[in-house]
CSV table of C-alpha atoms and ligand atoms in Angstrom, one decimal:
chain,number,residue,atom,x,y,z
A,196,UNK,CA,36.1,149.9,84.0
A,197,UNK,CA,37.1,150.1,87.6
A,198,UNK,CA,40.8,149.5,87.0
A,199,UNK,CA,41.1,152.7,84.9
A,200,UNK,CA,43.4,155.3,86.5
A,201,UNK,CA,42.3,158.8,85.9
A,202,UNK,CA,43.6,160.1,82.6
A,203,UNK,CA,45.4,157.0,81.5
A,204,UNK,CA,44.1,154.4,79.1
A,205,UNK,CA,44.2,150.9,80.6
A,206,UNK,CA,47.2,148.8,79.5
A,207,UNK,CA,46.6,145.8,77.3
A,208,UNK,CA,47.1,143.3,80.3
A,209,UNK,CA,44.2,145.1,82.0
A,210,UNK,CA,42.1,145.3,78.8
A,211,UNK,CA,42.6,141.6,78.3
A,212,UNK,CA,40.9,140.8,81.6
A,213,UNK,CA,38.2,143.4,81.6
A,214,UNK,CA,37.3,145.0,78.2
A,215,UNK,CA,33.8,144.2,77.0
A,216,UNK,CA,32.7,142.7,80.3
A,217,UNK,CA,30.8,144.1,83.1
A,218,UNK,CA,29.0,142.2,85.9
A,219,UNK,CA,25.7,140.8,84.6
A,220,UNK,CA,23.0,143.2,85.8
A,221,UNK,CA,20.4,140.7,87.3
A,222,UNK,CA,22.6,138.6,89.5
A,223,UNK,CA,25.9,140.4,89.4
A,224,UNK,CA,27.7,137.3,87.9
A,225,UNK,CA,31.3,138.4,87.3
A,226,UNK,CA,31.8,136.2,84.3
A,227,UNK,CA,29.8,136.9,81.2
A,228,UNK,CA,27.0,134.3,81.0
A,229,UNK,CA,26.8,132.0,78.0
A,230,UNK,CA,23.5,133.0,76.3
A,231,UNK,CA,22.5,129.8,74.8
A,232,UNK,CA,19.4,131.0,73.0
A,233,UNK,CA,18.6,131.4,69.3
A,234,UNK,CA,15.8,133.9,69.8
A,235,UNK,CA,14.6,136.6,72.2
A,236,UNK,CA,11.1,137.5,73.4
A,237,UNK,CA,9.6,140.7,72.0
A,238,UNK,CA,7.0,142.7,74.0
A,239,UNK,CA,5.1,143.2,70.8
A,240,UNK,CA,5.9,142.9,67.1
A,241,UNK,CA,9.1,144.8,66.5
A,242,UNK,CA,9.4,145.9,70.2
A,243,UNK,CA,12.6,144.2,71.4
A,244,UNK,CA,15.7,144.9,73.5
A,245,UNK,CA,18.1,145.1,70.5
A,246,UNK,CA,18.4,141.3,70.5
A,247,UNK,CA,16.2,139.5,67.9
A,248,UNK,CA,18.1,136.4,66.7
A,249,UNK,CA,21.5,135.0,67.7
A,250,UNK,CA,23.1,134.8,64.3
A,251,UNK,CA,22.8,138.6,64.3
A,252,UNK,CA,23.0,139.5,68.0
A,253,UNK,CA,24.2,137.5,71.0
A,254,UNK,CA,25.4,139.1,74.2
A,255,UNK,CA,28.2,136.6,74.8
A,256,UNK,CA,29.6,137.1,71.3
A,257,UNK,CA,29.2,140.9,71.7
A,258,UNK,CA,31.3,140.7,74.9
A,259,UNK,CA,34.1,138.8,73.0
A,260,UNK,CA,33.9,141.2,70.1
A,261,UNK,CA,34.3,144.3,72.3
A,262,UNK,CA,37.2,142.6,74.1
A,263,UNK,CA,39.0,141.8,70.8
A,264,UNK,CA,38.3,145.3,69.5
A,265,UNK,CA,39.9,146.9,72.6
A,266,UNK,CA,42.9,144.7,72.5
A,267,UNK,CA,43.7,145.2,68.8
A,268,UNK,CA,42.4,148.6,68.1
A,269,UNK,CA,41.8,150.5,71.4
A,270,UNK,CA,38.9,152.9,71.9
A,271,UNK,CA,36.7,153.4,68.8
A,272,UNK,CA,37.7,150.1,67.2
A,273,UNK,CA,35.2,147.4,66.4
A,274,UNK,CA,35.5,143.6,66.3
A,275,UNK,CA,33.4,140.8,64.8
A,276,UNK,CA,33.8,137.2,65.9
A,277,UNK,CA,33.5,134.3,63.5
A,278,UNK,CA,33.3,130.5,63.8
A,279,UNK,CA,36.7,130.1,62.1
A,280,UNK,CA,39.7,132.1,61.0
A,281,UNK,CA,38.8,131.2,57.4
A,282,UNK,CA,35.3,132.5,58.0
A,283,UNK,CA,36.7,135.8,59.1
A,284,UNK,CA,38.9,135.9,56.0
A,285,UNK,CA,36.0,134.9,53.8
A,286,UNK,CA,33.9,137.8,55.3
A,287,UNK,CA,36.6,140.4,54.5
A,288,UNK,CA,36.9,139.2,50.9
A,289,UNK,CA,33.1,139.0,50.4
A,290,UNK,CA,32.6,142.4,51.9
A,291,UNK,CA,35.2,144.2,49.8
A,292,UNK,CA,35.3,142.4,46.4
A,293,UNK,CA,33.3,141.8,43.3
A,294,UNK,CA,34.0,139.9,40.1
A,295,UNK,CA,36.8,141.6,38.1
A,296,UNK,CA,38.5,142.9,41.2
A,297,UNK,CA,42.2,142.2,42.0
A,298,UNK,CA,44.0,141.4,45.2
A,299,UNK,CA,47.7,141.6,45.9
A,300,UNK,CA,48.7,139.0,48.5
A,301,UNK,CA,51.9,138.0,50.2
A,302,UNK,CA,53.4,134.8,48.7
A,303,UNK,CA,54.0,133.0,52.0
A,304,UNK,CA,50.5,132.6,53.5
A,305,UNK,CA,48.6,130.3,55.7
A,306,UNK,CA,47.8,127.3,53.4
A,307,UNK,CA,44.0,127.8,54.0
A,308,UNK,CA,44.1,131.4,53.0
A,309,UNK,CA,45.8,130.5,49.7
A,310,UNK,CA,43.2,127.8,49.2
A,311,UNK,CA,40.4,130.2,49.9
A,312,UNK,CA,41.8,132.7,47.4
A,313,UNK,CA,42.8,130.2,44.7
A,314,UNK,CA,39.9,127.7,44.9
A,315,UNK,CA,36.9,129.8,45.9
A,316,UNK,CA,37.4,133.5,45.1
A,317,UNK,CA,39.3,133.0,41.9
A,318,UNK,CA,36.4,130.9,40.6
A,319,UNK,CA,34.1,133.9,41.4
A,320,UNK,CA,36.1,136.2,39.2
A,321,UNK,CA,38.6,137.7,41.6
A,322,UNK,CA,42.2,137.7,40.5
A,323,UNK,CA,45.2,137.4,42.8
A,324,UNK,CA,48.9,138.4,42.4
A,325,UNK,CA,51.3,136.8,44.9
A,326,UNK,CA,54.3,138.9,45.7
A,327,UNK,CA,57.2,138.7,48.1
A,328,UNK,CA,55.8,141.3,50.6
A,329,UNK,CA,59.1,141.7,52.4
A,330,UNK,CA,59.6,144.2,49.6
A,331,UNK,CA,57.0,147.0,49.8
A,332,UNK,CA,58.1,148.2,46.4
A,333,UNK,CA,57.0,144.8,45.0
A,334,UNK,CA,53.6,145.2,46.6
A,335,UNK,CA,53.3,148.7,45.1
A,336,UNK,CA,54.3,147.4,41.6
A,337,UNK,CA,51.7,144.7,41.7
A,338,UNK,CA,48.8,147.2,42.4
A,339,UNK,CA,46.7,147.8,39.3
A,340,UNK,CA,43.5,149.7,38.4
A,341,UNK,CA,41.2,147.0,39.8
A,342,UNK,CA,43.2,146.3,42.9
A,343,UNK,CA,40.9,146.7,45.9
A,344,UNK,CA,42.7,144.7,48.7
A,345,UNK,CA,46.2,143.8,49.8
A,346,UNK,CA,46.5,140.8,52.1
A,347,UNK,CA,49.6,140.0,54.2
A,348,UNK,CA,50.7,138.0,57.1
A,349,UNK,CA,53.6,138.9,59.3
A,350,UNK,CA,55.6,137.0,60.4
A,351,UNK,CA,54.7,134.6,57.6
A,352,UNK,CA,53.7,131.0,58.0
A,353,UNK,CA,55.8,128.9,58.0
A,354,UNK,CA,58.9,130.8,57.0
A,355,UNK,CA,58.7,133.6,59.6
A,356,UNK,CA,59.5,136.3,57.1
A,357,UNK,CA,58.4,139.8,58.1
A,358,UNK,CA,56.4,142.4,56.2
A,359,UNK,CA,57.0,146.1,57.0
A,360,UNK,CA,53.4,146.9,57.7
A,361,UNK,CA,54.0,150.7,57.7
A,362,UNK,CA,55.7,150.7,54.3
A,363,UNK,CA,53.1,148.4,52.8
A,364,UNK,CA,50.2,150.5,54.3
A,365,UNK,CA,51.8,153.6,52.7
A,366,UNK,CA,52.0,151.9,49.3
A,367,UNK,CA,48.4,150.8,49.6
A,368,UNK,CA,47.0,154.1,51.0
A,369,UNK,CA,48.5,156.0,48.1
A,370,UNK,CA,46.5,153.9,45.6
A,371,UNK,CA,43.3,153.6,47.6
A,372,UNK,CA,43.8,149.9,48.3
A,373,UNK,CA,42.7,148.5,51.6
A,374,UNK,CA,45.3,146.6,53.6
A,375,UNK,CA,44.3,143.6,55.7
A,376,UNK,CA,46.9,142.0,58.0
A,377,UNK,CA,46.5,138.5,59.4
A,378,UNK,CA,47.9,139.0,62.9
A,379,UNK,CA,47.4,135.5,64.2
A,380,UNK,CA,51.0,134.8,64.9
A,381,UNK,CA,51.8,137.9,67.0
A,382,UNK,CA,48.4,138.8,68.5
A,383,UNK,CA,47.8,142.4,69.6
A,384,UNK,CA,50.1,141.8,72.6
A,385,UNK,CA,53.1,141.9,70.3
A,386,UNK,CA,52.0,143.7,67.2
A,387,UNK,CA,49.2,146.2,66.4
A,388,UNK,CA,48.8,146.5,62.6
A,389,UNK,CA,46.0,149.1,62.9
A,390,UNK,CA,48.4,151.5,64.6
A,391,UNK,CA,50.9,150.9,61.7
A,392,UNK,CA,48.3,151.9,59.0
A,393,UNK,CA,46.4,148.7,58.2
A,394,UNK,CA,42.7,149.0,57.6
A,395,UNK,CA,41.7,145.6,58.9
A,396,UNK,CA,43.2,142.8,61.1
A,397,UNK,CA,42.1,139.2,60.9
A,398,UNK,CA,42.8,136.5,63.4
A,399,UNK,CA,42.4,132.8,63.7
A,400,UNK,CA,41.4,133.0,67.4
A,401,UNK,CA,41.8,129.3,67.4
A,402,UNK,CA,45.5,130.0,68.0
A,403,UNK,CA,47.0,132.3,70.7
A,404,UNK,CA,43.9,134.4,71.5
A,405,UNK,CA,42.0,131.4,72.7
A,406,UNK,CA,45.2,129.7,73.6
A,407,UNK,CA,43.9,126.4,74.8
A,408,UNK,CA,43.4,124.4,71.6
A,409,UNK,CA,39.7,123.8,72.3
A,410,UNK,CA,38.0,126.2,70.0
A,411,UNK,CA,38.0,127.0,66.3
A,412,UNK,CA,37.3,130.7,65.8
A,413,UNK,CA,38.2,133.9,64.0
A,414,UNK,CA,37.8,137.6,64.1
A,415,UNK,CA,38.0,140.8,62.0
A,416,UNK,CA,38.9,144.1,63.7
A,417,UNK,CA,39.0,147.6,62.3
A,418,UNK,CA,38.3,151.2,63.0
A,419,UNK,CA,36.5,152.4,59.9
A,420,UNK,CA,32.7,152.4,60.5
A,421,UNK,CA,31.9,151.8,56.8
A,422,UNK,CA,34.1,148.7,56.8
A,423,UNK,CA,32.4,147.5,59.9
A,424,UNK,CA,28.9,147.8,58.3
A,425,UNK,CA,30.1,145.8,55.3
A,426,UNK,CA,31.8,143.0,57.2
A,427,UNK,CA,28.9,142.8,59.7
A,428,UNK,CA,26.5,142.5,56.8
A,429,UNK,CA,28.4,139.5,55.5
A,430,UNK,CA,28.6,138.0,59.0
A,431,UNK,CA,24.9,138.1,59.2
A,432,UNK,CA,24.1,137.2,55.6
A,433,UNK,CA,26.5,134.4,55.1
A,434,UNK,CA,26.3,133.0,58.6
A,435,UNK,CA,29.8,132.9,60.0
A,436,UNK,CA,29.2,134.3,63.5
A,437,UNK,CA,30.8,132.5,66.4
A,438,UNK,CA,28.5,130.5,68.7
A,439,UNK,CA,27.8,131.7,72.3
A,440,UNK,CA,29.6,128.8,73.9
A,441,UNK,CA,32.8,129.2,71.8
A,442,UNK,CA,32.6,133.0,72.3
A,443,UNK,CA,32.7,132.4,76.0
A,444,UNK,CA,35.7,130.1,75.7
A,445,UNK,CA,37.7,132.6,73.6
A,446,UNK,CA,36.8,135.4,76.1
A,447,UNK,CA,38.1,133.2,78.9
A,448,UNK,CA,41.3,132.6,76.9
A,449,UNK,CA,42.0,136.3,76.2
A,450,UNK,CA,42.1,137.0,79.9
A,451,UNK,CA,45.5,135.3,80.2
A,452,UNK,CA,46.8,136.5,76.8
A,453,UNK,CA,49.5,138.7,78.3
A,454,UNK,CA,51.0,136.1,80.7
A,455,UNK,CA,50.8,133.3,78.1
A,456,UNK,CA,52.5,135.4,75.3
A,457,UNK,CA,55.3,136.4,77.6
A,458,UNK,CA,56.1,132.8,78.4
A,459,UNK,CA,55.6,131.6,74.8
A,460,UNK,CA,58.2,134.1,73.7
A,461,UNK,CA,60.7,133.4,76.6
A,462,UNK,CA,60.6,129.7,75.8
A,463,UNK,CA,60.7,130.2,72.0
A,464,UNK,CA,63.8,132.3,72.3
A,465,UNK,CA,65.6,129.8,74.4
A,466,UNK,CA,64.6,126.9,72.1
A,467,UNK,CA,65.7,128.9,69.0
A,468,UNK,CA,69.1,129.7,70.5
A,469,UNK,CA,69.6,126.1,71.6
A,470,UNK,CA,68.7,124.8,68.1
A,471,UNK,CA,71.1,127.3,66.5
A,472,UNK,CA,73.9,125.6,68.5
A,473,UNK,CA,73.1,122.1,67.1
A,474,UNK,CA,75.1,120.6,64.3
A,475,UNK,CA,72.0,118.6,63.0
A,476,UNK,CA,70.3,122.0,62.3
A,477,UNK,CA,71.1,123.9,59.1
A,478,UNK,CA,69.2,127.0,59.9
A,479,UNK,CA,66.8,128.4,62.5
A,480,UNK,CA,64.0,130.8,61.7
A,481,UNK,CA,63.0,133.1,64.5
A,482,UNK,CA,62.6,136.9,64.4
A,483,UNK,CA,64.1,137.2,67.8
A,484,UNK,CA,67.5,135.9,66.7
A,485,UNK,CA,70.2,138.3,65.6
A,486,UNK,CA,70.7,135.9,62.7
A,487,UNK,CA,67.2,136.6,61.4
A,488,UNK,CA,67.7,138.8,58.3
A,489,UNK,CA,64.9,141.1,59.4
A,490,UNK,CA,65.7,141.2,63.1
A,491,UNK,CA,65.9,145.1,63.0
A,492,UNK,CA,62.4,145.3,61.6
A,493,UNK,CA,61.2,142.8,64.1
A,494,UNK,CA,62.5,145.0,66.9
A,495,UNK,CA,61.0,148.1,65.4
A,496,UNK,CA,57.5,146.8,64.4
A,497,UNK,CA,56.8,144.2,67.2
A,498,UNK,CA,57.1,144.5,70.9
A,499,UNK,CA,58.0,140.8,71.1
A,500,UNK,CA,58.9,137.9,68.8
A,501,UNK,CA,56.2,135.3,69.6
A,502,UNK,CA,56.2,131.6,70.1
A,503,UNK,CA,56.7,130.2,66.6
A,504,UNK,CA,60.1,128.7,65.6
A,505,UNK,CA,61.1,127.1,62.3
A,506,UNK,CA,64.2,125.2,61.7
A,507,UNK,CA,65.7,123.2,58.8
A,508,UNK,CA,67.2,119.8,59.5
A,509,UNK,CA,70.3,118.8,57.6
A,510,UNK,CA,70.1,115.6,55.6
A,511,UNK,CA,72.4,112.8,56.6
A,512,UNK,CA,74.8,113.7,53.8
A,513,UNK,CA,74.9,117.3,54.9
A,514,UNK,CA,72.6,118.4,52.1
A,515,UNK,CA,68.9,118.2,51.6
A,516,UNK,CA,68.9,114.5,50.6
A,517,UNK,CA,67.6,112.5,53.5
A,518,UNK,CA,66.1,115.6,55.2
A,519,UNK,CA,62.6,114.3,54.8
A,520,UNK,CA,63.5,111.0,56.5
A,521,UNK,CA,65.3,112.8,59.2
A,522,UNK,CA,62.3,115.1,59.8
A,523,UNK,CA,59.9,112.1,60.0
A,524,UNK,CA,62.1,110.4,62.6
A,525,UNK,CA,62.5,113.6,64.6
A,526,UNK,CA,58.7,114.2,64.7
A,527,UNK,CA,58.0,110.5,65.7
A,528,UNK,CA,60.5,110.6,68.6
A,529,UNK,CA,59.1,113.7,70.3
A,530,UNK,CA,57.4,113.1,73.7
A,531,UNK,CA,56.6,116.5,75.2
A,532,UNK,CA,56.0,118.2,71.9
A,533,UNK,CA,52.9,116.7,70.1
A,534,UNK,CA,53.1,116.1,66.4
A,535,UNK,CA,50.0,118.1,65.3
A,536,UNK,CA,48.8,120.9,63.1
A,537,UNK,CA,47.8,124.2,64.5
A,538,UNK,CA,49.6,126.4,67.0
A,539,UNK,CA,49.2,128.9,69.8
A,540,UNK,CA,48.0,126.7,72.5
A,541,UNK,CA,49.6,126.3,75.9
A,542,UNK,CA,51.0,122.9,74.9
A,543,UNK,CA,54.0,122.6,72.5
A,544,UNK,CA,53.4,121.3,69.0
A,545,UNK,CA,55.7,120.3,66.2
A,546,UNK,CA,54.8,119.7,62.5
A,547,UNK,CA,56.1,119.3,59.0
A,548,UNK,CA,54.7,122.1,56.8
A,549,UNK,CA,55.4,120.3,53.5
A,550,UNK,CA,53.4,117.2,54.5
A,551,UNK,CA,50.9,118.8,56.9
A,552,UNK,CA,49.8,122.4,57.1
A,553,UNK,CA,51.1,123.5,53.6
A,554,UNK,CA,50.3,120.4,51.6
A,555,UNK,CA,47.5,122.3,49.8
A,556,UNK,CA,50.2,124.5,48.2
A,557,UNK,CA,51.5,122.9,45.0
A,558,UNK,CA,54.9,121.2,45.4
A,559,UNK,CA,56.6,123.6,42.9
A,560,UNK,CA,55.4,126.7,44.7
A,561,UNK,CA,56.5,125.2,48.0
A,562,UNK,CA,60.0,124.6,46.7
A,563,UNK,CA,60.2,128.1,45.1
A,564,UNK,CA,59.2,129.6,48.4
A,565,UNK,CA,61.7,127.6,50.4
A,566,UNK,CA,59.3,125.3,52.2
A,567,UNK,CA,61.7,122.3,51.9
A,568,UNK,CA,61.5,118.7,53.2
A,569,UNK,CA,63.8,119.5,56.1
A,570,UNK,CA,61.6,122.3,57.5
A,571,UNK,CA,60.0,121.7,60.9
A,572,UNK,CA,57.7,124.2,62.6
A,573,UNK,CA,57.4,124.4,66.3
A,574,UNK,CA,54.7,126.1,68.3
A,575,UNK,CA,56.5,126.5,71.6
A,576,UNK,CA,54.2,126.2,74.5
A,577,UNK,CA,54.4,127.3,78.1
A,578,UNK,CA,55.8,124.1,79.7
A,579,UNK,CA,59.2,124.3,81.5
A,580,UNK,CA,61.8,125.2,78.9
A,581,UNK,CA,64.3,122.6,80.2
A,582,UNK,CA,61.7,119.8,79.5
A,583,UNK,CA,61.2,121.2,76.0
A,584,UNK,CA,64.9,121.3,75.2
A,585,UNK,CA,65.5,117.8,76.6
A,586,UNK,CA,62.7,116.5,74.4
A,587,UNK,CA,64.2,118.2,71.3
A,588,UNK,CA,67.6,116.9,72.2
A,589,UNK,CA,66.4,113.3,72.6
A,590,UNK,CA,64.5,113.5,69.3
A,591,UNK,CA,67.5,114.9,67.4
A,592,UNK,CA,69.9,112.3,68.9
B,206,PLP,C1,45.0,128.8,61.5
B,206,PLP,C2,45.2,130.0,60.7
B,206,PLP,C3,44.2,130.6,59.9
B,206,PLP,C4,42.9,129.9,59.7
B,206,PLP,O1,42.2,129.9,60.9
B,206,PLP,P1,41.1,128.7,61.3
B,206,PLP,O2,40.7,129.1,62.6
B,206,PLP,O3,41.8,127.4,61.2
B,206,PLP,O4,40.0,128.8,60.3
B,206,PLP,C5,44.5,131.8,59.2
B,206,PLP,N1,45.7,132.4,59.3
B,206,PLP,C6,46.7,131.9,60.1
B,206,PLP,C7,48.0,132.6,60.2
B,206,PLP,C8,46.5,130.7,60.8
B,206,PLP,O5,47.5,130.2,61.5
């Protein structure tokens, strides 16, 4: 890499633009070409360039994988790109587990991760314990003789609770359990779980890494070569690898990761502070607020607080009654924010977890976790913050 100063590793902003990419050797094209081919010519049987078939090897996907590895894990890390975040998660589970094995998982997970565990892998004989992973001792206590994997998200979705990755990694390491962290919300720009002791990181690249809401994708990143071999074997055998075109788009997205994340966070902090001042709002969930119960951990473990904000609307009577109706009205009135699932794109989105993203979690579990009818989740985009706040104000009014 040209930008590399002697003796210093390139910063993440520089890696985001350059890692995994060099000018294409034939024409000098600066952007990585989209290799739309399923197969590659061989000089004779078995005599090939290292590229045989695109499910297994594709140069555009390889460039993305190298870029993601550099961002999340630095030198020596590996990355594997998938056609969805859930395909990346599936690959980790399929690579590490067999019938009879046990997984300790955080109890506040992306709804699709819970569905994957509960509806697919449980049927295949894997058992799961869900614990409040804010408490590393609770994670340690749930580890049994057949526990192979611990799975956490931090901050959690949608409640923005934090898991102390270092503490959980220590508890897992002591018992030979692999720790996988879903780092979708923070991205490596704000949080690097591998540096805190995690074995694997998964991403839905659909969100901030791509950042433009035009691709569904996922990734697994790690440092251990044996784990790479196992996850890559599943990627090739089960067929979850990302297409060349989508790899190109995600690679284009990661180039601007640093500038986007800075603006997401700046806007989110301003929106969170503004919401905290409003009488219609009972509570605001954002790790960057002093009022967040784990604000100190957020400052220690993350280098920023991200773009996701949760808040609980008061019911008209001041309690939770009527909160659902109020949330519905609020979401219908928004004009700059779009009412939609997903997150992490340049445009601001708002959604109702109980009805939309977390509907696959049974109502009782949702209630026990605190995903109530008044909870609204915002993915704060990179528009002008005054326009965002004016929109929220009009919708609350
Ligand atoms: C969206 C999401 C996923 C799943 O990713 P897809 O790309 O939708 O398959 C997993 N984890 C988190 C935290 C997510 O937000």
